[in-house]
Amino acid sequence: MITVTLLEVAFFLYNGVSLGQFVLQVTHPRYLKNSLVYHPQLRAQAWRYLTYIFMHAGIEHLGLNVVLQLLVGVPLEMV
């Protein structure tokens, strides 16, 4: 769970730097061209079904996911 959390933060930082903004909008043209984002017209690219979990729309979205993953996911893995 910690590894997944670190990957999410790394992907968020990478996408924020590459787009030049950290409040990402899912309608941004360069965001939609990202090879990780799920796009209904590109269903043949099966990896998109799994890699979209690393994409976050903003710092609030990422922060809430990280907190919940660490508060719920880590103890759940330990059980």
Short mmCIF file of N, CA, C and O in Angstrom, two decimals:
data_model
loop_
_atom_site.label_atom_id
_atom_site.label_comp_id
_atom_site.label_asym_id
_atom_site.label_seq_id
_atom_site.Cartn_x
_atom_site.Cartn_y
_atom_site.Cartn_z
N MET A 1 0.82 -1.19 0.00
CA MET A 1 0.00 0.00 0.00
C MET A 1 0.87 1.26 0.00
O MET A 1 0.53 2.23 -0.65
N ILE A 2 1.96 1.19 0.73
CA ILE A 2 2.86 2.34 0.76
C ILE A 2 3.50 2.56 -0.61
O ILE A 2 3.66 3.69 -1.06
N THR A 3 3.83 1.47 -1.28
CA THR A 3 4.41 1.57 -2.62
C THR A 3 3.42 2.19 -3.60
O THR A 3 3.78 3.06 -4.40
N VAL A 4 2.17 1.77 -3.54
CA VAL A 4 1.14 2.34 -4.41
C VAL A 4 0.96 3.82 -4.12
O VAL A 4 0.84 4.64 -5.04
N THR A 5 0.97 4.19 -2.86
CA THR A 5 0.84 5.59 -2.47
C THR A 5 1.99 6.42 -3.01
O THR A 5 1.78 7.52 -3.55
N LEU A 6 3.20 5.91 -2.90
CA LEU A 6 4.36 6.64 -3.43
C LEU A 6 4.29 6.76 -4.94
O LEU A 6 4.66 7.80 -5.51
N LEU A 7 3.82 5.72 -5.62
CA LEU A 7 3.65 5.79 -7.07
C LEU A 7 2.62 6.84 -7.46
O LEU A 7 2.82 7.58 -8.43
N GLU A 8 1.53 6.91 -6.73
CA GLU A 8 0.50 7.92 -7.02
C GLU A 8 1.06 9.33 -6.88
O GLU A 8 0.81 10.19 -7.72
N VAL A 9 1.81 9.56 -5.81
CA VAL A 9 2.40 10.88 -5.59
C VAL A 9 3.41 11.20 -6.69
O VAL A 9 3.45 12.31 -7.23
N ALA A 10 4.21 10.21 -7.07
CA ALA A 10 5.21 10.42 -8.12
C ALA A 10 4.55 10.74 -9.46
O ALA A 10 4.97 11.67 -10.17
N PHE A 11 3.50 10.00 -9.82
CA PHE A 11 2.79 10.28 -11.07
C PHE A 11 2.13 11.65 -11.03
O PHE A 11 2.12 12.36 -12.03
N PHE A 12 1.58 12.03 -9.88
CA PHE A 12 0.95 13.35 -9.76
C PHE A 12 1.99 14.45 -9.95
O PHE A 12 1.75 15.42 -10.68
N LEU A 13 3.14 14.31 -9.31
CA LEU A 13 4.19 15.32 -9.46
C LEU A 13 4.70 15.38 -10.89
O LEU A 13 4.91 16.46 -11.44
N TYR A 14 4.90 14.22 -11.50
CA TYR A 14 5.37 14.19 -12.89
C TYR A 14 4.38 14.87 -13.83
O TYR A 14 4.75 15.69 -14.66
N ASN A 15 3.10 14.53 -13.69
CA ASN A 15 2.09 15.13 -14.56
C ASN A 15 1.93 16.62 -14.28
O ASN A 15 1.71 17.40 -15.20
N GLY A 16 2.04 17.02 -13.02
CA GLY A 16 1.96 18.44 -12.69
C GLY A 16 3.09 19.24 -13.29
O GLY A 16 2.89 20.33 -13.83
N VAL A 17 4.29 18.69 -13.25
CA VAL A 17 5.45 19.37 -13.84
C VAL A 17 5.34 19.38 -15.37
O VAL A 17 5.59 20.39 -16.01
N SER A 18 4.94 18.27 -15.97
CA SER A 18 4.88 18.20 -17.43
C SER A 18 3.77 19.09 -17.99
O SER A 18 3.91 19.63 -19.09
N LEU A 19 2.66 19.26 -17.25
CA LEU A 19 1.58 20.13 -17.71
C LEU A 19 1.78 21.58 -17.27
O LEU A 19 1.11 22.47 -17.76
N GLY A 20 2.67 21.80 -16.32
CA GLY A 20 2.92 23.15 -15.85
C GLY A 20 1.89 23.65 -14.84
O GLY A 20 1.83 24.83 -14.56
N GLN A 21 1.07 22.74 -14.32
CA GLN A 21 0.09 23.12 -13.30
C GLN A 21 -0.26 21.91 -12.46
O GLN A 21 -0.27 20.79 -12.95
N PHE A 22 -0.52 22.14 -11.18
CA PHE A 22 -0.81 21.03 -10.28
C PHE A 22 -2.30 20.88 -9.99
O PHE A 22 -2.71 19.90 -9.42
N VAL A 23 -3.09 21.88 -10.36
CA VAL A 23 -4.54 21.71 -10.29
C VAL A 23 -4.95 21.23 -11.66
O VAL A 23 -5.25 22.01 -12.56
N LEU A 24 -4.91 19.94 -11.82
CA LEU A 24 -5.15 19.36 -13.14
C LEU A 24 -6.64 19.32 -13.43
O LEU A 24 -7.45 19.05 -12.56
N GLN A 25 -6.97 19.59 -14.65
CA GLN A 25 -8.36 19.50 -15.07
C GLN A 25 -8.46 18.35 -16.05
O GLN A 25 -7.67 18.25 -16.99
N VAL A 26 -9.45 17.51 -15.82
CA VAL A 26 -9.58 16.30 -16.64
C VAL A 26 -9.97 16.62 -18.07
O VAL A 26 -9.92 15.74 -18.93
N THR A 27 -10.32 17.85 -18.36
CA THR A 27 -10.64 18.23 -19.74
C THR A 27 -9.46 18.89 -20.45
O THR A 27 -9.58 19.27 -21.60
N HIS A 28 -8.35 19.04 -19.76
CA HIS A 28 -7.15 19.64 -20.35
C HIS A 28 -6.68 18.75 -21.50
O HIS A 28 -6.54 17.54 -21.34
N PRO A 29 -6.44 19.32 -22.69
CA PRO A 29 -6.06 18.49 -23.85
C PRO A 29 -4.82 17.63 -23.63
O PRO A 29 -4.80 16.47 -24.04
N ARG A 30 -3.81 18.17 -22.95
CA ARG A 30 -2.60 17.37 -22.73
C ARG A 30 -2.83 16.30 -21.68
O ARG A 30 -2.19 15.26 -21.70
N TYR A 31 -3.75 16.53 -20.75
CA TYR A 31 -4.09 15.51 -19.75
C TYR A 31 -4.77 14.34 -20.43
O TYR A 31 -4.49 13.19 -20.14
N LEU A 32 -5.65 14.62 -21.37
CA LEU A 32 -6.37 13.55 -22.06
C LEU A 32 -5.46 12.74 -22.98
O LEU A 32 -5.75 11.59 -23.27
N LYS A 33 -4.36 13.34 -23.44
CA LYS A 33 -3.43 12.62 -24.30
C LYS A 33 -2.45 11.75 -23.52
O LYS A 33 -1.68 11.02 -24.11
N ASN A 34 -2.50 11.83 -22.20
CA ASN A 34 -1.61 11.04 -21.36
C ASN A 34 -1.88 9.55 -21.60
O ASN A 34 -3.02 9.12 -21.70
N SER A 35 -0.84 8.75 -21.65
CA SER A 35 -0.99 7.33 -21.96
C SER A 35 -1.52 6.51 -20.78
O SER A 35 -1.76 5.32 -20.93
N LEU A 36 -1.73 7.14 -19.62
CA LEU A 36 -2.25 6.42 -18.45
C LEU A 36 -3.75 6.60 -18.27
O LEU A 36 -4.39 5.82 -17.59
N VAL A 37 -4.31 7.64 -18.84
CA VAL A 37 -5.71 7.99 -18.63
C VAL A 37 -6.61 7.06 -19.43
O VAL A 37 -6.35 6.76 -20.59
N TYR A 38 -7.71 6.64 -18.79
CA TYR A 38 -8.70 5.83 -19.50
C TYR A 38 -9.45 6.71 -20.49
O TYR A 38 -9.88 7.81 -20.17
N HIS A 39 -9.58 6.23 -21.70
CA HIS A 39 -10.32 6.94 -22.74
C HIS A 39 -11.19 5.92 -23.46
O HIS A 39 -10.68 4.92 -23.96
N PRO A 40 -12.50 6.13 -23.52
CA PRO A 40 -13.40 5.13 -24.10
C PRO A 40 -13.07 4.76 -25.55
O PRO A 40 -13.32 3.63 -25.97
N GLN A 41 -12.50 5.67 -26.31
CA GLN A 41 -12.18 5.38 -27.71
C GLN A 41 -10.90 4.57 -27.86
O GLN A 41 -10.59 4.12 -28.96
N LEU A 42 -10.17 4.37 -26.79
CA LEU A 42 -8.90 3.64 -26.85
C LEU A 42 -8.99 2.36 -26.02
O LEU A 42 -8.09 2.02 -25.27
N ARG A 43 -10.07 1.65 -26.12
CA ARG A 43 -10.28 0.44 -25.32
C ARG A 43 -9.31 -0.68 -25.66
O ARG A 43 -9.09 -1.57 -24.85
N ALA A 44 -8.72 -0.65 -26.83
CA ALA A 44 -7.76 -1.70 -27.20
C ALA A 44 -6.48 -1.61 -26.38
O ALA A 44 -5.74 -2.58 -26.27
N GLN A 45 -6.22 -0.46 -25.80
CA GLN A 45 -5.03 -0.28 -24.96
C GLN A 45 -5.40 -0.69 -23.53
O GLN A 45 -5.76 0.13 -22.68
N ALA A 46 -5.29 -1.98 -23.25
CA ALA A 46 -5.80 -2.57 -22.02
C ALA A 46 -5.14 -2.04 -20.75
O ALA A 46 -5.76 -2.04 -19.70
N TRP A 47 -3.90 -1.56 -20.83
CA TRP A 47 -3.22 -1.07 -19.62
C TRP A 47 -3.95 0.13 -19.02
O TRP A 47 -3.83 0.40 -17.85
N ARG A 48 -4.71 0.83 -19.81
CA ARG A 48 -5.42 2.02 -19.31
C ARG A 48 -6.46 1.67 -18.25
O ARG A 48 -6.83 2.51 -17.45
N TYR A 49 -6.94 0.42 -18.24
CA TYR A 49 -7.90 0.00 -17.22
C TYR A 49 -7.25 -0.05 -15.83
O TYR A 49 -7.94 0.06 -14.83
N LEU A 50 -5.96 -0.22 -15.78
CA LEU A 50 -5.25 -0.31 -14.50
C LEU A 50 -4.48 0.96 -14.14
O LEU A 50 -4.37 1.31 -12.98
N THR A 51 -3.94 1.63 -15.13
CA THR A 51 -3.07 2.78 -14.83
C THR A 51 -3.83 4.05 -14.48
O THR A 51 -3.24 4.97 -13.94
N TYR A 52 -5.13 4.10 -14.76
CA TYR A 52 -5.86 5.32 -14.43
C TYR A 52 -5.93 5.56 -12.92
O TYR A 52 -6.19 6.67 -12.48
N ILE A 53 -5.68 4.52 -12.11
CA ILE A 53 -5.73 4.70 -10.65
C ILE A 53 -4.60 5.60 -10.16
O ILE A 53 -4.67 6.12 -9.05
N PHE A 54 -3.59 5.81 -10.97
CA PHE A 54 -2.48 6.67 -10.58
C PHE A 54 -2.72 8.14 -10.94
O PHE A 54 -1.91 8.99 -10.60
N MET A 55 -3.81 8.44 -11.62
CA MET A 55 -4.11 9.79 -12.06
C MET A 55 -5.04 10.47 -11.06
O MET A 55 -6.02 9.88 -10.62
N HIS A 56 -4.74 11.72 -10.71
CA HIS A 56 -5.55 12.49 -9.77
C HIS A 56 -5.78 13.88 -10.33
O HIS A 56 -4.90 14.45 -10.97
N ALA A 57 -6.96 14.44 -10.04
CA ALA A 57 -7.35 15.72 -10.63
C ALA A 57 -6.78 16.92 -9.89
O ALA A 57 -6.75 18.01 -10.43
N GLY A 58 -6.34 16.76 -8.67
CA GLY A 58 -5.81 17.89 -7.93
C GLY A 58 -5.21 17.43 -6.61
O GLY A 58 -5.28 16.26 -6.24
N ILE A 59 -4.64 18.38 -5.90
CA ILE A 59 -3.97 18.06 -4.64
C ILE A 59 -4.97 17.57 -3.60
O ILE A 59 -4.64 16.71 -2.78
N GLU A 60 -6.20 18.09 -3.62
CA GLU A 60 -7.21 17.64 -2.68
C GLU A 60 -7.58 16.19 -2.95
O GLU A 60 -7.72 15.39 -2.02
N HIS A 61 -7.75 15.85 -4.20
CA HIS A 61 -8.09 14.49 -4.59
C HIS A 61 -6.98 13.53 -4.19
O HIS A 61 -7.23 12.47 -3.60
N LEU A 62 -5.75 13.89 -4.51
CA LEU A 62 -4.61 13.06 -4.14
C LEU A 62 -4.48 12.95 -2.63
O LEU A 62 -4.28 11.85 -2.10
N GLY A 63 -4.60 14.06 -1.91
CA GLY A 63 -4.44 14.05 -0.46
C GLY A 63 -5.46 13.16 0.23
O GLY A 63 -5.12 12.38 1.12
N LEU A 64 -6.72 13.24 -0.17
CA LEU A 64 -7.75 12.41 0.43
C LEU A 64 -7.49 10.93 0.16
O LEU A 64 -7.61 10.10 1.05
N ASN A 65 -7.09 10.61 -1.06
CA ASN A 65 -6.78 9.22 -1.39
C ASN A 65 -5.60 8.69 -0.59
O ASN A 65 -5.62 7.57 -0.09
N VAL A 66 -4.55 9.49 -0.45
CA VAL A 66 -3.36 9.07 0.29
C VAL A 66 -3.70 8.84 1.76
O VAL A 66 -3.31 7.82 2.35
N VAL A 67 -4.45 9.76 2.35
CA VAL A 67 -4.81 9.62 3.76
C VAL A 67 -5.65 8.36 3.99
O VAL A 67 -5.38 7.57 4.90
N LEU A 68 -6.64 8.15 3.16
CA LEU A 68 -7.49 6.97 3.32
C LEU A 68 -6.73 5.67 3.07
O LEU A 68 -6.92 4.68 3.78
N GLN A 69 -5.86 5.67 2.09
CA GLN A 69 -5.05 4.48 1.82
C GLN A 69 -4.16 4.14 3.01
O GLN A 69 -4.03 2.97 3.38
N LEU A 70 -3.55 5.15 3.59
CA LEU A 70 -2.63 4.89 4.69
C LEU A 70 -3.37 4.56 5.99
O LEU A 70 -2.90 3.74 6.77
N LEU A 71 -4.52 5.19 6.23
CA LEU A 71 -5.27 4.94 7.45
C LEU A 71 -6.05 3.62 7.40
O LEU A 71 -6.23 2.98 8.43
N VAL A 72 -6.52 3.26 6.23
CA VAL A 72 -7.32 2.02 6.11
C VAL A 72 -6.51 0.89 5.49
O VAL A 72 -6.56 -0.24 5.97
N GLY A 73 -5.76 1.19 4.45
CA GLY A 73 -5.06 0.15 3.70
C GLY A 73 -3.95 -0.53 4.46
O GLY A 73 -3.81 -1.76 4.42
N VAL A 74 -3.11 0.24 5.13
CA VAL A 74 -1.96 -0.35 5.84
C VAL A 74 -2.42 -1.27 6.97
O VAL A 74 -1.96 -2.42 7.06
N PRO A 75 -3.35 -0.83 7.85
CA PRO A 75 -3.82 -1.78 8.88
C PRO A 75 -4.52 -3.00 8.30
O PRO A 75 -4.40 -4.10 8.83
N LEU A 76 -5.23 -2.81 7.19
CA LEU A 76 -5.91 -3.93 6.56
C LEU A 76 -4.89 -4.94 6.02
O LEU A 76 -5.09 -6.14 6.13
N GLU A 77 -3.80 -4.46 5.45
CA GLU A 77 -2.75 -5.36 4.97
C GLU A 77 -2.09 -6.12 6.12
O GLU A 77 -1.69 -7.26 5.98
N MET A 78 -1.98 -5.47 7.27
CA MET A 78 -1.34 -6.11 8.40
C MET A 78 -2.19 -7.25 8.96
O MET A 78 -1.67 -8.21 9.51
N VAL A 79 -3.51 -7.12 8.80
CA VAL A 79 -4.41 -8.18 9.28
C VAL A 79 -4.32 -9.35 8.33
O VAL A 79 -4.25 -10.48 8.65
#
